[in-house]
């Protein structure tokens, strides 16, 4: 399977929406060339005002 990805310039709200829609807890963060920049986990968003 292909991992779900998000670009580094997307908002946290977008990441949360993707996680909720696909019922996953983390996304691979990539740049515009699809190179790995990191991983964002649902727990990372807990510290924001998103949740």
PDB file of C-alpha atoms in Angstrom:
ATOM      1  CA  UNK A   1       0.000   0.000   0.000  1.00  0.00           C
ATOM      2  CA  UNK A   2       0.965   3.577  -0.579  1.00  0.00           C
ATOM      3  CA  UNK A   3       1.234   5.610   2.623  1.00  0.00           C
ATOM      4  CA  UNK A   4      -1.024   8.629   2.950  1.00  0.00           C
ATOM      5  CA  UNK A   5       0.959  11.813   2.528  1.00  0.00           C
ATOM      6  CA  UNK A   6       0.581  15.518   3.102  1.00  0.00           C
ATOM      7  CA  UNK A   7       2.833  18.336   1.989  1.00  0.00           C
ATOM      8  CA  UNK A   8       4.661  20.431   4.534  1.00  0.00           C
ATOM      9  CA  UNK A   9       2.765  23.603   3.565  1.00  0.00           C
ATOM     10  CA  UNK A  10      -0.680  22.143   4.390  1.00  0.00           C
ATOM     11  CA  UNK A  11      -2.533  23.271   7.501  1.00  0.00           C
ATOM     12  CA  UNK A  12      -2.934  21.063  10.570  1.00  0.00           C
ATOM     13  CA  UNK A  13      -6.697  21.093   9.942  1.00  0.00           C
ATOM     14  CA  UNK A  14      -6.096  19.406   6.594  1.00  0.00           C
ATOM     15  CA  UNK A  15      -3.956  16.725   8.222  1.00  0.00           C
ATOM     16  CA  UNK A  16      -6.625  16.101  10.835  1.00  0.00           C
ATOM     17  CA  UNK A  17      -9.354  15.872   8.186  1.00  0.00           C
ATOM     18  CA  UNK A  18      -7.362  13.315   6.186  1.00  0.00           C
ATOM     19  CA  UNK A  19      -6.740  11.253   9.314  1.00  0.00           C
ATOM     20  CA  UNK A  20     -10.427  11.304  10.234  1.00  0.00           C
ATOM     21  CA  UNK A  21     -11.607  10.466   6.699  1.00  0.00           C
ATOM     22  CA  UNK A  22      -9.194   7.567   6.268  1.00  0.00           C
ATOM     23  CA  UNK A  23      -9.300   6.393   9.897  1.00  0.00           C
ATOM     24  CA  UNK A  24      -5.533   6.562  10.345  1.00  0.00           C
ATOM     25  CA  UNK A  25      -3.383   8.166  13.035  1.00  0.00           C
ATOM     26  CA  UNK A  26      -0.351   9.389  11.101  1.00  0.00           C
ATOM     27  CA  UNK A  27       0.675  10.909   7.783  1.00  0.00           C
ATOM     28  CA  UNK A  28       3.982  11.049   5.949  1.00  0.00           C
ATOM     29  CA  UNK A  29       5.035  14.659   5.368  1.00  0.00           C
ATOM     30  CA  UNK A  30       6.681  15.316   1.996  1.00  0.00           C
ATOM     31  CA  UNK A  31       7.989  18.316   0.100  1.00  0.00           C
ATOM     32  CA  UNK A  32       6.943  19.375  -3.402  1.00  0.00           C
ATOM     33  CA  UNK A  33       9.242  16.740  -4.920  1.00  0.00           C
ATOM     34  CA  UNK A  34       7.676  14.003  -2.764  1.00  0.00           C
ATOM     35  CA  UNK A  35      10.850  13.738  -0.660  1.00  0.00           C
ATOM     36  CA  UNK A  36      10.363  12.726   2.951  1.00  0.00           C
ATOM     37  CA  UNK A  37      10.354  15.560   5.471  1.00  0.00           C
ATOM     38  CA  UNK A  38       8.839  13.788   8.454  1.00  0.00           C
ATOM     39  CA  UNK A  39       5.780  12.191   9.969  1.00  0.00           C
ATOM     40  CA  UNK A  40       2.870  13.843  11.735  1.00  0.00           C
ATOM     41  CA  UNK A  41       0.924  11.775  14.262  1.00  0.00           C
ATOM     42  CA  UNK A  42      -2.484  12.468  15.727  1.00  0.00           C
ATOM     43  CA  UNK A  43      -0.800  12.987  19.107  1.00  0.00           C
ATOM     44  CA  UNK A  44       1.226  15.832  17.562  1.00  0.00           C
ATOM     45  CA  UNK A  45      -2.032  17.655  16.886  1.00  0.00           C
ATOM     46  CA  UNK A  46      -3.280  17.228  20.458  1.00  0.00           C
ATOM     47  CA  UNK A  47      -0.987  20.018  21.622  1.00  0.00           C
ATOM     48  CA  UNK A  48      -2.519  22.447  19.146  1.00  0.00           C
ATOM     49  CA  UNK A  49      -5.852  24.207  19.353  1.00  0.00           C
ATOM     50  CA  UNK A  50      -7.152  21.862  16.643  1.00  0.00           C
ATOM     51  CA  UNK A  51      -8.502  19.360  19.121  1.00  0.00           C
TER      52      UNK A  51
END
